[in-house]
Short mmCIF file of C-alpha atoms in Angstrom, two decimals:
data_model
loop_
_atom_site.label_atom_id
_atom_site.label_comp_id
_atom_site.label_asym_id
_atom_site.label_seq_id
_atom_site.Cartn_x
_atom_site.Cartn_y
_atom_site.Cartn_z
CA MET T 1 -0.16 43.71 -16.78
CA LYS T 2 0.04 42.75 -13.09
CA LYS T 3 -3.11 40.65 -13.39
CA TYR T 4 -1.58 38.69 -16.29
CA VAL T 5 1.60 38.09 -14.35
CA LEU T 6 -0.35 36.82 -11.33
CA SER T 7 -2.59 34.62 -13.47
CA ILE T 8 0.36 33.09 -15.28
CA SER T 9 2.31 32.51 -12.04
CA ALA T 10 -0.77 30.91 -10.46
CA GLY T 11 -1.17 28.65 -13.45
CA VAL T 12 2.48 27.60 -13.31
CA SER T 13 2.27 26.93 -9.61
CA PHE T 14 -0.78 24.75 -10.06
CA LEU T 15 0.97 22.86 -12.91
CA ILE T 16 3.95 22.20 -10.66
CA PHE T 17 1.50 20.92 -8.04
CA LEU T 18 0.02 18.44 -10.51
CA ILE T 19 3.49 17.28 -11.59
CA LEU T 20 4.51 16.66 -7.96
CA LEU T 21 1.25 14.86 -7.29
CA LEU T 22 1.80 12.53 -10.23
CA ALA T 23 5.42 11.89 -9.26
CA SER T 24 4.59 11.07 -5.62
CA ASN T 25 1.72 8.72 -6.66
CA HIS T 26 4.05 7.03 -9.19
CA MET T 27 6.68 6.44 -6.48
CA ALA T 28 4.06 4.94 -4.23
CA GLN T 29 2.74 2.60 -6.92
CA LYS T 30 6.31 1.39 -7.62
CA GLN T 31 6.56 -0.18 -4.17
CA LEU T 32 5.21 -3.59 -5.00
CA SER T 33 5.99 -4.97 -1.50
CA GLN T 34 3.40 -2.41 -0.23
CA GLN T 35 0.70 -3.21 -2.78
CA MET T 36 -0.32 -6.76 -1.78
CA ALA T 37 -3.85 -5.73 -0.84
CA GLU T 38 -4.48 -4.32 -4.33
CA ARG T 39 -3.18 -7.50 -5.95
CA TRP T 40 -5.22 -9.69 -3.56
CA SER T 41 -8.63 -8.02 -4.00
CA GLU T 42 -9.96 -5.33 -6.34
CA GLU T 43 -12.79 -4.59 -3.94
CA LYS T 44 -10.62 -2.67 -1.46
CA ASP T 45 -12.00 -4.77 1.30
CA VAL T 46 -8.66 -6.19 2.56
CA ALA T 47 -5.58 -4.75 4.20
CA GLN T 48 -1.94 -5.67 4.31
CA VAL T 49 -0.34 -5.55 7.76
CA SER T 50 3.38 -5.95 8.55
CA CYS T 51 5.06 -6.78 11.86
CA PHE T 52 8.74 -6.25 12.67
CA PHE T 53 10.11 -7.96 15.81
CA SER T 54 13.06 -7.38 18.05
CA PRO T 55 15.38 -10.29 18.83
CA ASN T 56 13.74 -10.59 22.24
CA ALA T 57 10.21 -10.97 20.83
CA GLY T 58 10.46 -14.78 20.95
CA ILE T 59 8.46 -15.37 17.77
CA THR T 60 8.64 -18.96 16.52
CA LYS T 61 7.13 -20.98 13.74
CA ASP T 62 4.74 -22.57 16.25
CA SER T 63 3.55 -19.18 17.53
CA ILE T 64 2.81 -18.08 13.99
CA GLU T 65 0.80 -21.26 13.41
CA GLU T 66 -1.20 -20.54 16.52
CA PHE T 67 -1.91 -17.07 15.26
CA GLU T 68 -3.01 -18.51 11.89
CA HIS T 69 -5.53 -20.83 13.65
CA SER T 70 -6.88 -17.94 15.70
CA MET T 71 -7.32 -15.99 12.50
CA ASP T 72 -9.75 -18.42 11.03
CA GLN T 73 -11.85 -18.38 14.26
CA ALA T 74 -11.79 -14.53 14.38
CA LEU T 75 -13.08 -14.25 10.86
CA LEU T 76 -15.79 -16.79 11.53
CA GLU T 77 -16.87 -14.85 14.63
CA ALA T 78 -16.98 -11.67 12.50
CA SER T 79 -19.24 -13.48 9.94
CA ILE T 80 -16.53 -13.19 7.28
CA THR T 81 -16.65 -16.28 5.05
CA GLN T 82 -15.32 -17.25 1.65
CA GLU T 83 -17.96 -16.53 -1.03
CA SER T 84 -15.95 -17.49 -4.02
CA GLU T 85 -16.87 -20.57 -5.97
CA ASN T 86 -13.18 -21.32 -6.56
CA PRO T 87 -12.29 -24.22 -4.19
CA GLY T 88 -8.71 -22.85 -3.87
CA ALA T 89 -9.71 -19.32 -2.93
CA ARG T 90 -8.51 -18.05 0.44
CA LEU T 91 -9.59 -15.26 2.68
CA TRP T 92 -6.08 -14.43 3.76
CA ALA T 93 -2.39 -15.16 3.08
CA ASP T 94 0.66 -14.57 5.20
CA ALA T 95 4.48 -14.92 5.20
CA TYR T 96 7.28 -14.72 7.70
CA SER T 97 11.03 -14.45 7.27
CA ALA T 98 14.34 -14.30 9.07
CA ASP T 99 17.67 -12.71 8.26
CA GLY T 100 20.90 -14.62 8.42
CA ARG T 101 23.97 -15.91 6.55
CA ILE T 102 24.41 -19.18 4.70
CA THR T 103 27.14 -20.92 2.66
CA LEU T 104 26.36 -22.42 -0.67
CA THR T 105 28.73 -24.61 -2.73
CA THR T 106 28.85 -26.08 -6.23
CA GLY T 107 31.48 -27.88 -8.19
CA ARG T 108 32.66 -24.44 -9.35
CA ALA T 109 32.71 -22.30 -6.22
CA SER T 110 31.72 -21.73 -2.65
CA LEU T 111 29.86 -18.64 -1.51
CA GLU T 112 28.86 -17.25 1.90
CA ALA T 113 26.01 -14.80 1.38
CA ASP T 114 23.28 -12.89 3.15
CA ALA T 115 20.20 -15.06 3.38
CA ILE T 116 16.52 -14.64 3.99
CA GLY T 117 14.81 -17.73 5.32
CA ILE T 118 11.15 -17.62 4.27
CA GLY T 119 7.93 -19.24 5.32
CA GLY T 120 4.44 -18.92 3.90
CA ASP T 121 3.72 -17.00 0.72
CA PHE T 122 6.74 -14.73 0.90
CA PHE T 123 7.05 -14.09 -2.85
CA LEU T 124 3.38 -13.13 -3.08
CA PHE T 125 4.23 -10.13 -0.97
CA HIS T 126 7.63 -9.56 -2.58
CA PRO T 127 7.43 -10.31 -6.32
CA GLU T 128 11.11 -9.64 -7.18
CA LYS T 129 11.89 -9.51 -10.83
CA LEU T 130 12.70 -13.00 -12.13
CA LEU T 131 15.46 -13.44 -14.67
CA ALA T 132 15.06 -17.23 -14.90
CA GLY T 133 12.91 -19.94 -13.33
CA SER T 134 10.22 -19.34 -10.68
CA TYR T 135 9.75 -18.70 -7.00
CA PHE T 136 9.13 -21.36 -4.39
CA SER T 137 6.68 -21.29 -1.53
CA GLY T 138 7.42 -21.65 2.17
CA ASN T 139 4.34 -23.84 2.28
CA ASP T 140 5.82 -26.48 -0.11
CA LEU T 141 6.05 -29.92 1.36
CA MET T 142 9.73 -30.14 0.36
CA GLN T 143 11.85 -27.23 1.63
CA ASP T 144 15.12 -27.97 -0.26
CA TYR T 145 14.70 -25.02 -2.68
CA CYS T 146 16.42 -21.74 -3.06
CA VAL T 147 16.28 -18.59 -5.14
CA LEU T 148 19.57 -16.76 -6.02
CA ASP T 149 20.14 -13.20 -7.02
CA GLU T 150 22.00 -12.67 -10.25
CA ASP T 151 25.37 -12.07 -8.47
CA ALA T 152 25.11 -15.37 -6.55
CA ALA T 153 24.20 -17.27 -9.75
CA TRP T 154 27.26 -15.93 -11.60
CA GLN T 155 29.62 -16.73 -8.73
CA LEU T 156 28.33 -20.26 -8.29
CA PHE T 157 27.64 -21.22 -11.93
CA GLY T 158 29.03 -18.56 -14.21
CA SER T 159 25.52 -17.89 -15.61
CA ASN T 160 22.18 -16.57 -14.57
CA ASP T 161 20.24 -19.19 -16.45
CA VAL T 162 20.56 -21.85 -13.73
CA ALA T 163 17.00 -22.79 -12.78
CA GLY T 164 16.87 -26.48 -12.02
CA MET T 165 20.62 -26.61 -11.07
CA THR T 166 21.75 -27.87 -7.65
CA VAL T 167 23.68 -26.20 -4.93
CA TYR T 168 24.85 -27.77 -1.65
CA ILE T 169 24.19 -26.29 1.74
CA SER T 170 26.12 -28.12 4.45
CA GLY T 171 26.33 -31.00 2.06
CA VAL T 172 22.52 -31.15 1.52
CA PRO T 173 21.42 -30.68 -2.12
CA HIS T 174 19.02 -27.79 -2.80
CA MET T 175 17.45 -27.06 -6.14
CA VAL T 176 17.68 -23.52 -7.57
CA THR T 177 14.14 -22.66 -8.62
CA GLY T 178 14.87 -19.18 -9.91
CA VAL T 179 17.20 -16.25 -10.33
CA ILE T 180 16.14 -12.69 -9.50
CA GLU T 181 17.46 -9.28 -10.38
CA ARG T 182 18.49 -7.62 -7.15
CA GLN T 183 17.20 -4.06 -6.81
CA ASP T 184 19.85 -1.37 -7.38
CA GLY T 185 20.13 2.34 -6.85
CA ARG T 186 21.02 4.55 -3.95
CA LEU T 187 18.06 3.64 -1.77
CA ALA T 188 18.38 -0.08 -2.40
CA SER T 189 22.09 -0.07 -1.54
CA ALA T 190 21.55 1.92 1.65
CA ALA T 191 18.65 -0.43 2.54
CA GLY T 192 20.87 -3.45 2.65
CA LEU T 193 20.94 -4.68 -0.94
CA ASP T 194 24.61 -3.87 -1.41
CA SER T 195 25.75 -7.52 -1.22
CA THR T 196 24.85 -10.96 -2.55
CA LEU T 197 21.54 -12.29 -1.33
CA VAL T 198 19.86 -15.66 -1.54
CA TYR T 199 16.46 -16.90 -0.40
CA VAL T 200 16.05 -20.29 1.27
CA SER T 201 13.38 -21.87 3.35
CA TYR T 202 13.20 -20.91 7.02
CA GLU T 203 13.92 -24.54 7.92
CA THR T 204 17.12 -24.55 5.81
CA LEU T 205 18.35 -21.34 7.35
CA GLU T 206 17.56 -22.58 10.84
CA LEU T 207 19.32 -25.91 10.31
CA TYR T 208 22.32 -24.95 8.19
CA GLY T 209 22.82 -21.22 8.48
CA LYS T 210 23.34 -18.41 10.92
CA ASN T 211 19.82 -17.50 11.89
CA ASN T 212 18.79 -14.29 13.62
CA GLY T 213 15.31 -15.66 14.33
CA ILE T 214 11.95 -14.72 12.77
CA ASN T 215 11.86 -10.95 12.67
CA HIS T 216 9.30 -10.16 9.99
CA TYR T 217 5.66 -11.20 9.57
CA GLU T 218 3.11 -9.93 7.09
CA ILE T 219 -0.48 -10.79 6.26
CA VAL T 220 -3.17 -9.70 3.87
CA MET T 221 -6.63 -10.26 5.33
CA PRO T 222 -10.24 -9.00 5.17
CA ASN T 223 -10.71 -5.51 6.61
CA PRO T 224 -14.48 -4.91 6.81
CA VAL T 225 -14.05 -1.77 8.89
CA SER T 226 -11.15 0.67 9.21
CA ASN T 227 -8.22 -0.74 11.33
CA PHE T 228 -9.96 -4.13 11.81
CA ALA T 229 -6.91 -6.04 10.39
CA LEU T 230 -4.34 -3.83 12.07
CA ASN T 231 -5.95 -4.11 15.53
CA HIS T 232 -6.51 -7.86 15.17
CA VAL T 233 -2.82 -8.42 14.50
CA LYS T 234 -1.66 -6.15 17.30
CA GLU T 235 -3.87 -7.79 19.81
CA ASN T 236 -3.39 -11.44 18.88
CA ILE T 237 0.14 -11.86 17.53
CA GLY T 238 1.31 -12.51 21.10
CA VAL T 239 4.20 -10.04 21.39
CA GLU T 240 4.60 -7.10 23.73
CA GLU T 241 4.25 -3.74 22.05
CA LYS T 242 7.83 -2.67 23.11
CA GLU T 243 9.24 -5.70 21.18
CA MET T 244 7.47 -5.10 17.87
CA GLU T 245 6.27 -2.51 15.40
CA VAL T 246 3.06 -3.04 13.46
CA LEU T 247 1.91 -1.02 10.47
CA GLU T 248 -0.78 -1.13 7.78
CA ASN T 249 0.95 -1.05 4.43
CA THR T 250 -2.31 -0.47 2.51
CA SER T 251 -2.75 3.07 3.72
CA ARG T 252 0.89 4.14 4.38
CA TYR T 253 1.07 6.34 1.23
CA SER T 254 -2.40 7.84 1.48
CA LEU T 255 -2.76 11.59 1.86
CA VAL T 256 -3.82 11.31 5.49
CA SER T 257 -0.73 9.26 6.30
CA ARG T 258 1.48 11.71 4.46
CA LEU T 259 0.05 14.60 6.43
CA LYS T 260 0.61 12.78 9.70
CA LEU T 261 4.25 12.10 8.81
CA LEU T 262 4.64 15.69 7.70
CA MET T 263 3.57 16.85 11.12
CA ALA T 264 5.98 14.36 12.70
CA PHE T 265 8.83 15.34 10.44
CA GLY T 266 12.16 15.13 12.33
CA THR T 267 10.90 12.76 15.01
CA ARG T 268 9.46 9.92 13.02
CA SER T 269 12.97 8.45 12.35
CA MET T 270 13.63 8.13 16.12
CA ASN T 271 13.34 4.50 17.10
CA GLY T 272 13.59 3.36 20.67
CA LYS T 273 13.00 -0.27 19.87
CA ALA T 274 15.71 -2.88 19.08
CA ILE T 275 14.26 -3.56 15.62
CA ILE T 276 16.28 -3.91 12.42
CA TYR T 277 14.14 -3.41 9.38
CA PRO T 278 14.51 -5.70 6.36
CA TYR T 279 15.58 -4.23 3.04
CA TRP T 280 12.05 -3.83 1.61
CA GLU T 281 10.87 -1.84 4.68
CA ASN T 282 13.95 0.36 4.55
CA ILE T 283 13.25 1.12 0.88
CA ALA T 284 9.58 1.79 1.67
CA ARG T 285 10.53 4.16 4.50
CA GLY T 286 13.04 5.91 2.20
CA TYR T 287 10.43 6.52 -0.41
CA GLU T 288 7.98 7.47 2.33
CA ASP T 289 10.30 10.31 3.37
CA ILE T 290 10.66 11.44 -0.19
CA ILE T 291 6.92 11.37 -0.82
CA VAL T 292 6.29 13.31 2.40
CA LEU T 293 8.72 15.97 1.26
CA LEU T 294 7.03 16.15 -2.14
CA THR T 295 3.68 16.41 -0.36
CA GLY T 296 4.92 19.49 1.57
CA LEU T 297 6.07 21.07 -1.61
CA MET T 298 2.73 20.21 -3.28
CA LEU T 299 0.84 22.00 -0.52
CA LEU T 300 2.99 25.09 -0.91
CA PHE T 301 2.55 25.20 -4.67
CA LEU T 302 -1.20 24.65 -4.25
CA LEU T 303 -1.46 27.31 -1.58
CA TYR T 304 -0.41 30.11 -3.91
CA PRO T 305 -3.15 29.81 -6.56
CA VAL T 306 -5.72 29.10 -3.82
CA ILE T 307 -4.91 32.32 -2.05
CA LEU T 308 -5.08 34.26 -5.37
CA LEU T 309 -8.47 32.70 -6.09
CA LEU T 310 -9.69 33.71 -2.63
CA VAL T 311 -8.46 37.32 -3.14
CA VAL T 312 -10.20 37.46 -6.51
CA PHE T 313 -13.41 36.09 -4.99
CA ILE T 314 -13.39 38.46 -2.09
CA ARG T 315 -12.91 41.47 -4.38
CA TRP T 316 -15.64 40.24 -6.69
CA TRP T 317 -17.94 39.70 -3.69
CA ARG T 318 -17.37 43.22 -2.36
CA HIS T 319 -18.16 44.78 -5.73
CA LYS T 320 -20.87 42.45 -6.96
CA GLY T 321 -23.68 45.04 -6.69
CA TRP T 322 -26.19 42.67 -5.15
CA THR T 323 -26.86 40.91 -1.86
CA LEU T 324 -28.11 37.53 -0.74
CA LYS T 325 -31.44 39.18 0.00
CA ASP T 326 -31.65 40.20 -3.67
CA VAL T 327 -30.96 36.58 -4.66
CA TRP T 328 -33.78 35.38 -2.41
CA HIS T 329 -36.26 37.88 -3.86
CA TRP T 330 -35.24 36.96 -7.40
CA CYS T 331 -35.71 33.25 -6.71
CA ARG T 332 -39.10 33.82 -5.11
CA ASP T 333 -40.27 35.96 -8.05
CA TRP T 334 -39.02 33.34 -10.45
CA MET T 335 -40.93 30.55 -8.71
CA GLU T 336 -44.09 32.66 -8.62
CA ARG T 337 -43.79 33.32 -12.37
CA ARG T 338 -43.31 29.62 -13.02
CA MET T 339 -46.34 28.76 -10.96
CA GLU T 340 -48.47 31.37 -12.77
CA GLN T 341 -47.33 30.04 -16.15
CA ALA T 342 -48.28 26.52 -15.06
CA ARG T 343 -51.74 27.69 -14.04
CA GLU T 344 -52.20 29.45 -17.38
CA ARG T 345 -51.17 26.31 -19.30
CA ARG T 346 -53.67 24.16 -17.30
CA LYS T 347 -56.39 26.73 -17.89
CA THR T 348 -55.68 26.77 -21.61
CA LEU T 349 -55.61 22.99 -21.82
CA ARG T 350 -58.98 22.63 -20.14
CA SER T 351 -60.48 25.28 -22.37
CA GLN T 352 -59.35 23.38 -25.45
CA ARG T 353 -60.97 20.21 -24.10
CA GLY T 354 -64.28 21.93 -23.51
CA VAL T 355 -64.31 21.65 -19.76
CA PRO T 356 -67.26 23.76 -18.31
CA LYS T 357 -66.24 26.90 -16.56
CA SER T 358 -67.64 25.72 -13.19
CA GLU T 359 -65.51 22.55 -13.37
CA GLU T 360 -62.54 24.51 -14.50
CA GLU T 361 -62.80 26.86 -11.53
CA GLU T 362 -63.09 23.75 -9.29
CA ILE T 363 -59.97 22.32 -10.79
CA LEU T 364 -58.10 25.58 -10.52
#
């Protein structure tokens, strides 16, 4: 009876391990802002790297452009070239953004809201759910565009179907290209998505809003060897280490990363740098903590059946009734029998073909 109880409990423990494994992997896959590398290339030869800067980092649009130029040269020196026949294909894509506040007005209402001023391919990295319209790019020639969240659209227009409508920012008309659904839930609210949010170009935020400076930069780029992309960004972005934090998003939810965080549990949240994370990084870190906790539970539930299997194996080994020496003798005898059978078959075959005995002996 005891054996049955142990077997059933081990099976249940392993089943719980599998459930926790699936749940943690599902949580990781839900973080679209962390999955840019997978969307960019199916070959797993690229990495997504994110930088977060303090207000004293001094990052500007010009310094980012300098880094972009150095990127092309670095890839060329590493013999990494574009092999796609598509003329529009790129080896890398990047984006930067700044937090701030901005006031938007329409004939219906005026609204001061949290704003993110974007540059580059921001919405490639952050594909927020669209309710209407489309995104805009920070690389567009014209920068008089904006994306509203659903709350802002209702306050300004009384509807969320407002793509193509015009809002005024400091009297300058800006076209609404799309309306997104703001993420909700406990983590999203705690991460900073508890109020109205709009997305404008970095130029618009810099000219007409309250701008806290560029404090986020992210890139997806070739990663021919482990940490190539991470180290290149760290060494060439032009900011002192104490004024920034750099991480590789591609591997942040891997088992190795989880185990490292598990070992650093209790200290990883300590931050001695004057860095304020954007909402997407706060959400990612929140899920990271949950996934690390699930990983710890996974290991505990896996440990129980593994220990039982080891106990069963040790008992079986002690009472097996044979030794490794017996196995060696058996294998040697088996090989000798096989060789003898092969010789007999060759001898019979030659006899059937009428091979003279002298030749047969020579052959054998």
